[in-house]
mmCIF file of C-alpha atoms (C1' of nucleotides) in Angstrom:
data_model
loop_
_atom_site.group_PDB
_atom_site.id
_atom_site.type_symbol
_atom_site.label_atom_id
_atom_site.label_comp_id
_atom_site.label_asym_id
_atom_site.label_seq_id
_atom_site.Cartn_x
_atom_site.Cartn_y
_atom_site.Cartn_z
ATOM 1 C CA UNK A 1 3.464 0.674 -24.250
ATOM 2 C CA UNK A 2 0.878 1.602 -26.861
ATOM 3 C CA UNK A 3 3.740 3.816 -28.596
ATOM 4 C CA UNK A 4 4.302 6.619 -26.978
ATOM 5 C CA UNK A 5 6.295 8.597 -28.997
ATOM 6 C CA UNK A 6 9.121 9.191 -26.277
ATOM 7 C CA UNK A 7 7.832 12.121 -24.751
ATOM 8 C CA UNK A 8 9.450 15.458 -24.652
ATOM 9 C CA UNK A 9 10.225 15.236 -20.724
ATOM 10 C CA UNK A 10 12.541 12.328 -21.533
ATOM 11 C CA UNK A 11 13.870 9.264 -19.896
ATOM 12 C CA UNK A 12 13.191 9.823 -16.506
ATOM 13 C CA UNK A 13 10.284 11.289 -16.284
ATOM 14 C CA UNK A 14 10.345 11.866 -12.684
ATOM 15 C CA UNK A 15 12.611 10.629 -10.018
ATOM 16 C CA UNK A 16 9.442 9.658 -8.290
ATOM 17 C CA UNK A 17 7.509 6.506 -9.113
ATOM 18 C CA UNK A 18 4.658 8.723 -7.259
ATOM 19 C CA UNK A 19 4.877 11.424 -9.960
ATOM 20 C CA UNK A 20 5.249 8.449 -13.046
ATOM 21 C CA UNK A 21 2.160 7.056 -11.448
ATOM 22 C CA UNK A 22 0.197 10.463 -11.154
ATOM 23 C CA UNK A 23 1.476 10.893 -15.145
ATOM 24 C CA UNK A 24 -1.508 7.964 -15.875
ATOM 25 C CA UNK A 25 -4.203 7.964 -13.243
ATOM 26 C CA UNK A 26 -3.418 11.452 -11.458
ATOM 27 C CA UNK A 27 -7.263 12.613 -12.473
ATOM 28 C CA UNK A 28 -9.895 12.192 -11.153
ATOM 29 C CA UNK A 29 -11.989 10.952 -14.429
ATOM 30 C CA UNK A 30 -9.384 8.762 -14.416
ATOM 31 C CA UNK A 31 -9.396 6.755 -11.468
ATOM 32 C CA UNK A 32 -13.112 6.767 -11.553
ATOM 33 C CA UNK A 33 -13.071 5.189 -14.795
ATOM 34 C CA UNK A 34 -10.791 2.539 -13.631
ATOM 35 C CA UNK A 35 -12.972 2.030 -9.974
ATOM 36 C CA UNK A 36 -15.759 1.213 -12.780
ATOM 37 C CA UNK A 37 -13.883 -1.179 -14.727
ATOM 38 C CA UNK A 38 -12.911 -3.251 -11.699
ATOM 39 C CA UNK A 39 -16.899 -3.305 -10.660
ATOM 40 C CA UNK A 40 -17.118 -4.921 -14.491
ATOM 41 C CA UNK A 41 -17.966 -1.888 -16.661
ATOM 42 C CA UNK A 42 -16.706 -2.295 -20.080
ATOM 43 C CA UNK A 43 -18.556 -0.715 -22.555
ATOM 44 C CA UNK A 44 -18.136 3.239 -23.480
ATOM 45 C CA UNK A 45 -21.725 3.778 -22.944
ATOM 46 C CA UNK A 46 -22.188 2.097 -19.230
ATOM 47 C CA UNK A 47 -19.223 4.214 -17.995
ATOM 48 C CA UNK A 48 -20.767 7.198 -19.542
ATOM 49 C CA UNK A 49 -23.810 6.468 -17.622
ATOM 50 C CA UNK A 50 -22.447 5.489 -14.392
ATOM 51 C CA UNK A 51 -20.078 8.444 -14.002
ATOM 52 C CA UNK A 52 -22.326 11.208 -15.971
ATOM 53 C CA UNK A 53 -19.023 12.174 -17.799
ATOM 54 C CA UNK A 54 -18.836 14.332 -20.818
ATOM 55 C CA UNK A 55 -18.407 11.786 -23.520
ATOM 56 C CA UNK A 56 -15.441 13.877 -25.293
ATOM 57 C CA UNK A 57 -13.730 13.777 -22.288
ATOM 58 C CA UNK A 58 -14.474 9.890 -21.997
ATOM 59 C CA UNK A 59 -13.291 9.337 -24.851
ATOM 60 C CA UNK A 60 -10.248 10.775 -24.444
ATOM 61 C CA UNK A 61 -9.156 9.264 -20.797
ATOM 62 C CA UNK A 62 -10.081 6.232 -22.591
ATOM 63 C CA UNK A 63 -7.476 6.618 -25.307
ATOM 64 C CA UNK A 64 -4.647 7.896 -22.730
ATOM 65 C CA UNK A 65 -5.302 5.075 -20.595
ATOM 66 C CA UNK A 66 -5.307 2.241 -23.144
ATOM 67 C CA UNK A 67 -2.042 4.065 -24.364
ATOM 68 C CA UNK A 68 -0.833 3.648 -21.259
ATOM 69 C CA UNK A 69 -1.292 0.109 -20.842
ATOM 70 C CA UNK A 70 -3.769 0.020 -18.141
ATOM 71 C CA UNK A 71 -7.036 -0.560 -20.215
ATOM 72 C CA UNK A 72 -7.404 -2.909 -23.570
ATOM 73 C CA UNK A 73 -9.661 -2.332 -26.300
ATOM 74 C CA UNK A 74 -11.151 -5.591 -27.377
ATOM 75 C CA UNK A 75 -13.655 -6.259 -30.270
ATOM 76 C CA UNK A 76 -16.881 -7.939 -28.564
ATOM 77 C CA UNK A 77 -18.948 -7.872 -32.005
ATOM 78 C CA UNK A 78 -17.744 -7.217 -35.570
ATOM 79 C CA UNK A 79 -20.536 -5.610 -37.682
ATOM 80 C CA UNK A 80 -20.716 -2.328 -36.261
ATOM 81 C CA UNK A 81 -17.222 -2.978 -34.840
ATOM 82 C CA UNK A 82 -17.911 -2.403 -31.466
ATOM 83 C CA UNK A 83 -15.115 -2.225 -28.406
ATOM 84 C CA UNK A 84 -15.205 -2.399 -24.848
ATOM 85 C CA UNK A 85 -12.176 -1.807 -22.434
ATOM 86 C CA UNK A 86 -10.902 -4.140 -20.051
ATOM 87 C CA UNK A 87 -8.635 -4.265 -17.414
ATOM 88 C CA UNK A 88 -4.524 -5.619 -18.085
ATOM 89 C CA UNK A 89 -2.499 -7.035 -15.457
ATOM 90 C CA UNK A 90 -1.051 -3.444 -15.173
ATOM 91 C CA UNK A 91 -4.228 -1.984 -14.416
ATOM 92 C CA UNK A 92 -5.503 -5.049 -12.154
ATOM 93 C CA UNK A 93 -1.876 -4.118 -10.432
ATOM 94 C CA UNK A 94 -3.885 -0.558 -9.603
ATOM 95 C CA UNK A 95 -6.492 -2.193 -7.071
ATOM 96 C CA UNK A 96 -4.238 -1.288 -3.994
ATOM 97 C CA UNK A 97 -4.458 2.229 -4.990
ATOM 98 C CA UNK A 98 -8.240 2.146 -5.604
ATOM 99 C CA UNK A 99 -8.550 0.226 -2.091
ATOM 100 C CA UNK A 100 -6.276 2.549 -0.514
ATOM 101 C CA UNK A 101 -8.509 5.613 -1.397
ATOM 102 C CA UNK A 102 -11.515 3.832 -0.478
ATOM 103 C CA UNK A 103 -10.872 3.117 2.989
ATOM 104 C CA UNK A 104 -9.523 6.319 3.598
ATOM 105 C CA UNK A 105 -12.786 7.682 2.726
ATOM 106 C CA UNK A 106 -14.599 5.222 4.876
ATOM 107 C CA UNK A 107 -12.688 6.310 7.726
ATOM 108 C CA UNK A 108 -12.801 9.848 7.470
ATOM 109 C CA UNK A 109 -15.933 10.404 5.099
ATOM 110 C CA UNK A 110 -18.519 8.061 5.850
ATOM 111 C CA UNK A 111 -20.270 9.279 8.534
ATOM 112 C CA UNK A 112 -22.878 6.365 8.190
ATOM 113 C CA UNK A 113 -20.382 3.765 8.046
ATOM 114 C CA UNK A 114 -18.722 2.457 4.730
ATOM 115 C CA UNK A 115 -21.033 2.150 1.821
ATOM 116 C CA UNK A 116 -19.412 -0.582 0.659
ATOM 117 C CA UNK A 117 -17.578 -3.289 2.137
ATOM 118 C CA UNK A 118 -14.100 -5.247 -0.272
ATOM 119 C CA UNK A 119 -14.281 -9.008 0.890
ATOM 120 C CA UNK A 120 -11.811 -11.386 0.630
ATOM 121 C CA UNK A 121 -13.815 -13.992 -1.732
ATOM 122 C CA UNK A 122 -12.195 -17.449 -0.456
ATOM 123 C CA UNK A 123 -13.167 -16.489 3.438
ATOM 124 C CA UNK A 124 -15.946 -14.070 2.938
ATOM 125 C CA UNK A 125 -14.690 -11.650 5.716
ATOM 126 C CA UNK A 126 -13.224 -8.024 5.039
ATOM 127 C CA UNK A 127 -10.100 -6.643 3.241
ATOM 128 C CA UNK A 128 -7.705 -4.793 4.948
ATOM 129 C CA UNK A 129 -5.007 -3.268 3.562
ATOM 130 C CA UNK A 130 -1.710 -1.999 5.476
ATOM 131 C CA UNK A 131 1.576 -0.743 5.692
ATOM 132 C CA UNK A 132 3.329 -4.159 6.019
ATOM 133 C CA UNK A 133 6.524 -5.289 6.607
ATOM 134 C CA UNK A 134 7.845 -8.341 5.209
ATOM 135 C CA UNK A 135 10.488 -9.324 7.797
ATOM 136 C CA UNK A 136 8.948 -8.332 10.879
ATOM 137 C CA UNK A 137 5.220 -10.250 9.146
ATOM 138 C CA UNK A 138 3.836 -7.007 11.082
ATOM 139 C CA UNK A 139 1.636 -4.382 10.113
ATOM 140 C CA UNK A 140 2.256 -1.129 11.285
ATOM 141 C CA UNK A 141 1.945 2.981 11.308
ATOM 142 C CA UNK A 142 2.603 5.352 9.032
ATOM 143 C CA UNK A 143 5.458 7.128 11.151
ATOM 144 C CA UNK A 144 7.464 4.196 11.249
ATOM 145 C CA UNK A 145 8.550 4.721 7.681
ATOM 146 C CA UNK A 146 12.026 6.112 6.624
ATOM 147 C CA UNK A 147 13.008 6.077 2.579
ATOM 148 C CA UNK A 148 16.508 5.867 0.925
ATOM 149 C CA UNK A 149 17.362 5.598 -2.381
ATOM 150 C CA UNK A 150 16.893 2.877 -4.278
ATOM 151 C CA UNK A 151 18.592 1.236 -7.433
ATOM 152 C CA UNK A 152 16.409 3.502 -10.335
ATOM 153 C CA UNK A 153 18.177 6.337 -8.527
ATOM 154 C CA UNK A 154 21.609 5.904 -10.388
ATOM 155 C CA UNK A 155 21.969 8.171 -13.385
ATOM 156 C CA UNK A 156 19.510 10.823 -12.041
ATOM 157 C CA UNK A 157 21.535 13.021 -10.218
ATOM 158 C CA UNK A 158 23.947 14.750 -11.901
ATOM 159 C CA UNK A 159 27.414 14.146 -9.937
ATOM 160 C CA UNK A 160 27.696 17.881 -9.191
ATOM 161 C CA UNK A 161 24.834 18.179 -7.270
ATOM 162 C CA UNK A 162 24.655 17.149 -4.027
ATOM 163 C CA UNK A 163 22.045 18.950 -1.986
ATOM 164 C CA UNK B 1 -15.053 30.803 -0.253
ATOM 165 C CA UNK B 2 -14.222 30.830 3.576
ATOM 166 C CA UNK B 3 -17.341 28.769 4.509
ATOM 167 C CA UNK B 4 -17.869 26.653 2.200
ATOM 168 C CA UNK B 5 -21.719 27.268 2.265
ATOM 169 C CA UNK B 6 -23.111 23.280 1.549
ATOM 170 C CA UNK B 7 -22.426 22.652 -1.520
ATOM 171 C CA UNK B 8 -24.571 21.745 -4.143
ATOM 172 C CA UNK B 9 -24.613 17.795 -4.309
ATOM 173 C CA UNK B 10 -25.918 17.290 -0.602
ATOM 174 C CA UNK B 11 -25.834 14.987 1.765
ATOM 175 C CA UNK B 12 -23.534 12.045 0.564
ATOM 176 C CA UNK B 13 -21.495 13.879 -1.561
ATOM 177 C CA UNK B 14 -20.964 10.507 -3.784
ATOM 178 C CA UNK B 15 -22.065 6.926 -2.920
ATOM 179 C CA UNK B 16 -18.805 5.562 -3.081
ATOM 180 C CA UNK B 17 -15.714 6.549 -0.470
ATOM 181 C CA UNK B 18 -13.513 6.268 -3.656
ATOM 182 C CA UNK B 19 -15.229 9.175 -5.183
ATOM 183 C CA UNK B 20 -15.237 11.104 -2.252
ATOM 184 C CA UNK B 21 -11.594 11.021 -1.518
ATOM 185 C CA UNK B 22 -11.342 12.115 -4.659
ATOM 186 C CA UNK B 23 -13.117 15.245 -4.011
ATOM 187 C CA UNK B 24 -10.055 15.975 -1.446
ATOM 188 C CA UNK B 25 -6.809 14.852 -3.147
ATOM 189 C CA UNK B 26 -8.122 13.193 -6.685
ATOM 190 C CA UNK B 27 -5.606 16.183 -8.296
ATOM 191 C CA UNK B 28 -2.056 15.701 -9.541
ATOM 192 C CA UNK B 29 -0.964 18.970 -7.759
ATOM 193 C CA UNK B 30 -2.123 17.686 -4.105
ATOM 194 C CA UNK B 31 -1.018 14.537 -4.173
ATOM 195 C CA UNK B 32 2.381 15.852 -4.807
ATOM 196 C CA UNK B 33 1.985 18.054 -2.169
ATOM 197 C CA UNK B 34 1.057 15.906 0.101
ATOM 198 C CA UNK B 35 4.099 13.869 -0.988
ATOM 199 C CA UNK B 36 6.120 16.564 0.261
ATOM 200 C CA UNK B 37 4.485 16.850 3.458
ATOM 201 C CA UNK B 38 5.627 13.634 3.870
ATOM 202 C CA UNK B 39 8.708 14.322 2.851
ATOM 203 C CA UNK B 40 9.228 16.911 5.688
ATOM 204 C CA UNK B 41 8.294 20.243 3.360
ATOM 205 C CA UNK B 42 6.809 22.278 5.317
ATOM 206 C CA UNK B 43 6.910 25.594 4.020
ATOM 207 C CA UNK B 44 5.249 27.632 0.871
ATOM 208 C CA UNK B 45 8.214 28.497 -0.469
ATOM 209 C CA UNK B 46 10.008 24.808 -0.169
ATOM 210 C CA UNK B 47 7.179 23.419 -2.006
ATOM 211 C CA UNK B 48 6.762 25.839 -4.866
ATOM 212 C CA UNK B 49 10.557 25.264 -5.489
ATOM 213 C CA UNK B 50 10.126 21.435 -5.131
ATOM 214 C CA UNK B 51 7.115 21.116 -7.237
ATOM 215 C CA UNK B 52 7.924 24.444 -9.740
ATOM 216 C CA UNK B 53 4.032 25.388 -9.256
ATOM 217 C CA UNK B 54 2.616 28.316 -9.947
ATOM 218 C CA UNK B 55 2.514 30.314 -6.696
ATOM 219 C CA UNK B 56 -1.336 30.748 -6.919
ATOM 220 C CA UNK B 57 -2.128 27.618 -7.632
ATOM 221 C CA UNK B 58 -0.130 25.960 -4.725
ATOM 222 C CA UNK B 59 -1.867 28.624 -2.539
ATOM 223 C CA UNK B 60 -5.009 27.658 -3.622
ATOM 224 C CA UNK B 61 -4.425 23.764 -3.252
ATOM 225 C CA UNK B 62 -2.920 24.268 0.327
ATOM 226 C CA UNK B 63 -6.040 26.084 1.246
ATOM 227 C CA UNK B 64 -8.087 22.971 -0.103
ATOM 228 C CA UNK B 65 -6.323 20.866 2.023
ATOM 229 C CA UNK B 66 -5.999 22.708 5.035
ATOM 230 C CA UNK B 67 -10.092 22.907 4.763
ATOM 231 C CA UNK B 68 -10.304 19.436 3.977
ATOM 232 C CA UNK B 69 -8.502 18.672 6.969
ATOM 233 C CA UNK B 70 -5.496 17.238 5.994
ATOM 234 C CA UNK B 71 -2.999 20.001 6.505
ATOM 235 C CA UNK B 72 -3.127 22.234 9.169
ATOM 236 C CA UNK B 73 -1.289 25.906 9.280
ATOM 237 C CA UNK B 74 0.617 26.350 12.197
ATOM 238 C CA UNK B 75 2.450 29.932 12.684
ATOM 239 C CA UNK B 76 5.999 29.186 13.244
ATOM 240 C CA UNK B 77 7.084 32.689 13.988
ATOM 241 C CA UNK B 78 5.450 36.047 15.169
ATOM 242 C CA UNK B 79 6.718 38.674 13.604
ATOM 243 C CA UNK B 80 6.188 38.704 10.352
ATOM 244 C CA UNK B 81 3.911 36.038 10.983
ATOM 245 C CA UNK B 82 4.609 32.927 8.711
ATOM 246 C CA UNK B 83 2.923 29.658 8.865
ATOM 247 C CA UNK B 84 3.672 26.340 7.920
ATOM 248 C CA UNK B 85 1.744 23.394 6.811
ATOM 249 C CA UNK B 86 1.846 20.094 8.708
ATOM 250 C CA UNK B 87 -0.153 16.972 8.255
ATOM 251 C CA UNK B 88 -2.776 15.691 10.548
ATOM 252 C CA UNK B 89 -3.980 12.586 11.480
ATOM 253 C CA UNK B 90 -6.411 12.424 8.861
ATOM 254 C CA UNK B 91 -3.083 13.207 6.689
ATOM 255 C CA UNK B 92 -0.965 11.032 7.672
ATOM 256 C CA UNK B 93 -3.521 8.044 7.203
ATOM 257 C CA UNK B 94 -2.894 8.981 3.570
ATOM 258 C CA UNK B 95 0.188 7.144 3.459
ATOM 259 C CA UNK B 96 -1.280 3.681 1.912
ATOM 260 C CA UNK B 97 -2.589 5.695 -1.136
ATOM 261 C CA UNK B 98 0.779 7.307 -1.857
ATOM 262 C CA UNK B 99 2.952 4.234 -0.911
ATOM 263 C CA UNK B 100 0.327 2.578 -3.328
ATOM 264 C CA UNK B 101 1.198 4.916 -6.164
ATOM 265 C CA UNK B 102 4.417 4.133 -5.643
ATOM 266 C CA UNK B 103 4.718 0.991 -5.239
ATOM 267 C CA UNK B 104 2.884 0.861 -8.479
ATOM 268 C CA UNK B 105 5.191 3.217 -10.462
ATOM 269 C CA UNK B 106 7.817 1.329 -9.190
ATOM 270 C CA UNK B 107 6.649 -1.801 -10.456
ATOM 271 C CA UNK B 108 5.378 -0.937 -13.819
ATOM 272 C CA UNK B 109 6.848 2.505 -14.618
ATOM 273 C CA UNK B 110 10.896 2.175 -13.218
ATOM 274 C CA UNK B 111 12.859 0.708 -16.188
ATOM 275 C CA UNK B 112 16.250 1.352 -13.941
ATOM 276 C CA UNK B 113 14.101 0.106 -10.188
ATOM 277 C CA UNK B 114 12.657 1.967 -8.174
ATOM 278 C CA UNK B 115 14.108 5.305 -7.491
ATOM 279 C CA UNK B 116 13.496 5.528 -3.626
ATOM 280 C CA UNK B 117 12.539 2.381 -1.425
ATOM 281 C CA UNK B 118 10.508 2.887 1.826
ATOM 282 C CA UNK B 119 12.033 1.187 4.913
ATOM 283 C CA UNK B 120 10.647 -0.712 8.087
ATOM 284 C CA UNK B 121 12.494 2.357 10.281
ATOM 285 C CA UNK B 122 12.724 -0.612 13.523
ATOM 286 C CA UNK B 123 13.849 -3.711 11.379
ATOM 287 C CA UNK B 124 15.518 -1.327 8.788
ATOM 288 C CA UNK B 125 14.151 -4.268 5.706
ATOM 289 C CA UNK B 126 11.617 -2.573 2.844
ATOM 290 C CA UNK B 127 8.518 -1.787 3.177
ATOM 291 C CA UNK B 128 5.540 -3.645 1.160
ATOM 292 C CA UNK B 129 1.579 -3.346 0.927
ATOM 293 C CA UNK B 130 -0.656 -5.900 -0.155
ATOM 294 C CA UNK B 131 -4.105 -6.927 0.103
ATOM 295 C CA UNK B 132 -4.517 -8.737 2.893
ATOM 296 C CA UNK B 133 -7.166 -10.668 4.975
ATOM 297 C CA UNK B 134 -7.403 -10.171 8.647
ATOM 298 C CA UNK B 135 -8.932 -13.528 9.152
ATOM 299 C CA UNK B 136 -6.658 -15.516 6.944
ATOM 300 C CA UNK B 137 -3.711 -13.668 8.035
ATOM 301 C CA UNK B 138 -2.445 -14.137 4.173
ATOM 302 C CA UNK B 139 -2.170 -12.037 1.296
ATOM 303 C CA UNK B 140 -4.249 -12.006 -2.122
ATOM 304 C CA UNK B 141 -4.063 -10.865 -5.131
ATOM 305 C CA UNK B 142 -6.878 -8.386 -6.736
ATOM 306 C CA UNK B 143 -9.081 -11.069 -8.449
ATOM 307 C CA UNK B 144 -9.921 -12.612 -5.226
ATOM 308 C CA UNK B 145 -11.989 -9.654 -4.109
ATOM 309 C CA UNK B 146 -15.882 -9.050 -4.286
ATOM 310 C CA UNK B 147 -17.864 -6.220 -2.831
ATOM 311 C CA UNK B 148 -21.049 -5.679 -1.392
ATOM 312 C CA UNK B 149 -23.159 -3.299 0.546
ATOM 313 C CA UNK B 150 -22.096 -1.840 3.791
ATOM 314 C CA UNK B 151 -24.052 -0.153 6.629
ATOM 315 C CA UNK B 152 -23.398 3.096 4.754
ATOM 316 C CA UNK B 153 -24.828 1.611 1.451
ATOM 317 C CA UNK B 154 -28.633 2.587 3.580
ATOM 318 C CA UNK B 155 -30.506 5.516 2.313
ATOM 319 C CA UNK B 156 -28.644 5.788 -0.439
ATOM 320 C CA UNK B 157 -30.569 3.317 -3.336
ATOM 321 C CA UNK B 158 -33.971 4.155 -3.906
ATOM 322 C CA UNK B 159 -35.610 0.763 -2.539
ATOM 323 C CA UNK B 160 -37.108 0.524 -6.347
ATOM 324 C CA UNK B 161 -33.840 -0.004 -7.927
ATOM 325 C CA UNK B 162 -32.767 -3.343 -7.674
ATOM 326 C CA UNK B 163 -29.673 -4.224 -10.279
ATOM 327 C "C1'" DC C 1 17.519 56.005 5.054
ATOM 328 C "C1'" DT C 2 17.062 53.465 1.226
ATOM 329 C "C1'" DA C 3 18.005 49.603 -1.783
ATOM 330 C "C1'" DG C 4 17.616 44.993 -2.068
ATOM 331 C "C1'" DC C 5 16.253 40.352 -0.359
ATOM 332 C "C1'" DT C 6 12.958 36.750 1.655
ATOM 333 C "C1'" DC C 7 8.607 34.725 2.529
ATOM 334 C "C1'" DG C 8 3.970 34.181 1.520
ATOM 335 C "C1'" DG C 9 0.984 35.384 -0.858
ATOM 336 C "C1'" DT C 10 -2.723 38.107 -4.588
ATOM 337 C "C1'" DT C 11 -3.898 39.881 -9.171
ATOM 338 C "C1'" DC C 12 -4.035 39.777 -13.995
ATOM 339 C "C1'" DG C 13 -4.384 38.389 -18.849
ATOM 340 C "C1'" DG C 14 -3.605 34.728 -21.961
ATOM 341 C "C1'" DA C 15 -3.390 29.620 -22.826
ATOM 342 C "C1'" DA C 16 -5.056 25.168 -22.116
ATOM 343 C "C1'" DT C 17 -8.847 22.064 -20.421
ATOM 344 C "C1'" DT C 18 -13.383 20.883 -19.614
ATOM 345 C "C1'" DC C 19 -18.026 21.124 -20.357
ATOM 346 C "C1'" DG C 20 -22.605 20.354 -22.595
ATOM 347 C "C1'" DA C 21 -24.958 20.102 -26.625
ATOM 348 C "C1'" DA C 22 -25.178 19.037 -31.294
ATOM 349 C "C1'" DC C 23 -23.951 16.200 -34.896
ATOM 350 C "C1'" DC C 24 -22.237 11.851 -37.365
ATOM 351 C "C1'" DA C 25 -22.169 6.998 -38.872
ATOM 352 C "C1'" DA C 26 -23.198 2.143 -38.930
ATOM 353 C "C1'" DG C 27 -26.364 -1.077 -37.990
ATOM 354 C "C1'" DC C 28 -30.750 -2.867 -36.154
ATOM 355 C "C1'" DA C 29 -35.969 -2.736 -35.328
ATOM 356 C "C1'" DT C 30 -40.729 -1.194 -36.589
ATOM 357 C "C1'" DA D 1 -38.401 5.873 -43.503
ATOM 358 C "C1'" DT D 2 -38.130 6.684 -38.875
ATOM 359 C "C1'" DG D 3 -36.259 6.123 -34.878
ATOM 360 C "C1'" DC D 4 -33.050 3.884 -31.468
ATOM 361 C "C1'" DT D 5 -28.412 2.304 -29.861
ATOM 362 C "C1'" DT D 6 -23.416 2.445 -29.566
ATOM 363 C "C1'" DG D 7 -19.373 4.914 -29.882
ATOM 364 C "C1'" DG D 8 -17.709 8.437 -31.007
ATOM 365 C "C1'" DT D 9 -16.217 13.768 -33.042
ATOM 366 C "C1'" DT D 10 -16.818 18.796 -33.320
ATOM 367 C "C1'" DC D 11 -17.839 23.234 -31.586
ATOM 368 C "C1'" DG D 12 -18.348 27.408 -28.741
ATOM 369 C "C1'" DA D 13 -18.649 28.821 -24.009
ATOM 370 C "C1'" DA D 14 -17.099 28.384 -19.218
ATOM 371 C "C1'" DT D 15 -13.644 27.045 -16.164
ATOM 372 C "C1'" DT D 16 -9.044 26.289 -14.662
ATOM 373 C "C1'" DC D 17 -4.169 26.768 -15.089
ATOM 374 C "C1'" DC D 18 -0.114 29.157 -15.917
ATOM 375 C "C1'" DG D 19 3.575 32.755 -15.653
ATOM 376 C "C1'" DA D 20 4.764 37.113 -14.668
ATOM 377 C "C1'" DA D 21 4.103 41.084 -12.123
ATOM 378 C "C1'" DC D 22 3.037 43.160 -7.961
ATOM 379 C "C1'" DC D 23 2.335 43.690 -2.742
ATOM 380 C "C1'" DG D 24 3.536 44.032 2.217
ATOM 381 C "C1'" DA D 25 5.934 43.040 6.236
ATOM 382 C "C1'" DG D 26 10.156 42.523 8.001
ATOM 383 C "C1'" DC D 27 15.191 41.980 7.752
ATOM 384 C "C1'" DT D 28 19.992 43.382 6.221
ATOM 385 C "C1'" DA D 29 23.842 45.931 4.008
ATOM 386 C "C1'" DG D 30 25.716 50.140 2.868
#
DNA sequence: CTAGCTCGGTTCGGAATTCGAACCAAGCAT
DNA sequence: ATGCTTGGTTCGAATTCCGAACCGAGCTAG
């Protein structure tokens, strides 16, 4: 995106859209940062605040994530040229992540009950989020999953190999 | 370590489940592992080979996770007594995070598509996760969600604090 | 019986990251 | 002119990570 300079580890840079994933948000400054910027935070100096972070390290997250495409700098004032960071549609595209850690830590860290409650705006009741399958319309466990490969899977073998 | 003798930061470790779960498996390395788990690894050596991570460091992250709660050790054989590492409940209710990353990286990250797709095992079609609303029975996308306080939320804000 | 192999680690020293504190710069307010 | 705010950068110290070596219990081949 930005223009990464086609990293060393090259074209694929994992054969698991898990580990490409993990590449931009696997840290935990990381995903914090973005958790504040969907509550609205946008300026360097709020997040700072908010998440008590070292501002070198801020700063740098910052830059990796805007490289990556998740985060845009935009110019809210010109004389001291001042930037805040917003969300793209890439990053927006991370909420199901950020959801999916959340209620895993209401159900098995809150002892007290969730601190805060996602709700769907249009009805006013609560998000859910599950495992969801689009023929069956059905929602359903984590041991009913099986994986095979899929199309991005071509060209990463090498023929020899088999195991 | 053993005990980990109440840590520092007391009672609610963070205010927000997001953080918390973070505390547990907001690291590259044991997300990956945890991948594996789900993968059917198992065993110390399988991962280290998988992952290529530095013996003391998977060690070290397996122990995390096994006090966290999300492994457990079970010995698989007496005599020179070995263990293995198998999820729990509490591990297996992971899934939406890492089907989330994946999902994710498969979306924005897979030039080629995505490099494994997760199946419905009883209807055999793909698997998808989405926001969704239990009283609408639809899914939404992440613009239509607000937040506010839930029973957990108590205790937490100095009553002062108001923004 | 002894050499080598496997599995599951631990130990060690050096390299890379992170941290906190200090500093910088541009502009505004007093 | 002094200080405050925003958004950083720089620096040395502390922490964490890495890779390689070693360990120990048991098995296996010769």
């Amino acid at each position: 995106m930005g223009a990464r300079p086609l990293q060393d580890d090259d074209a694929p840079a994992a054969a698991c859209s898990i580990a490409r994933s993990l590449d931009i948000v696997g840290d935990r400054w990381s995903i914090l940062i973005l958790r504040d910027a969907f509550r609205g935070l946008r300026r360097f100096d709020q997040i700072r605040r908010d998440l008590d972070i070292p501002k070198a390290v801020l700063a740098d997250r910052l830059r990796k994530l805007v490289e990556a495409g998740v985060l845009a700098r935009h110019r809210y004032q010109d004389h001291p040229p001042r930037h805040e960071y917003r969300l793209t549609a890439m990053g927006r595209e991370l909420s199901p992540i950020l959801v999916a850690l959340m209620q895993w830590g209401d159900r098995w860290l809150s002892e007290n009950g969730p601190p805060t409650v996602l709700v769907h705006e249009p009805c006013g009741t609560e998000v859910r989020m599950a495992l969801h399958c689009t023929t069956c319309g059905e929602d359903f466990p984590p041991t009913a999953i099986t994986s095979r490969p899929g199309p991005g899977a071509a060209a990463l073998r090498p023929p020899t190999e088999s195991t």
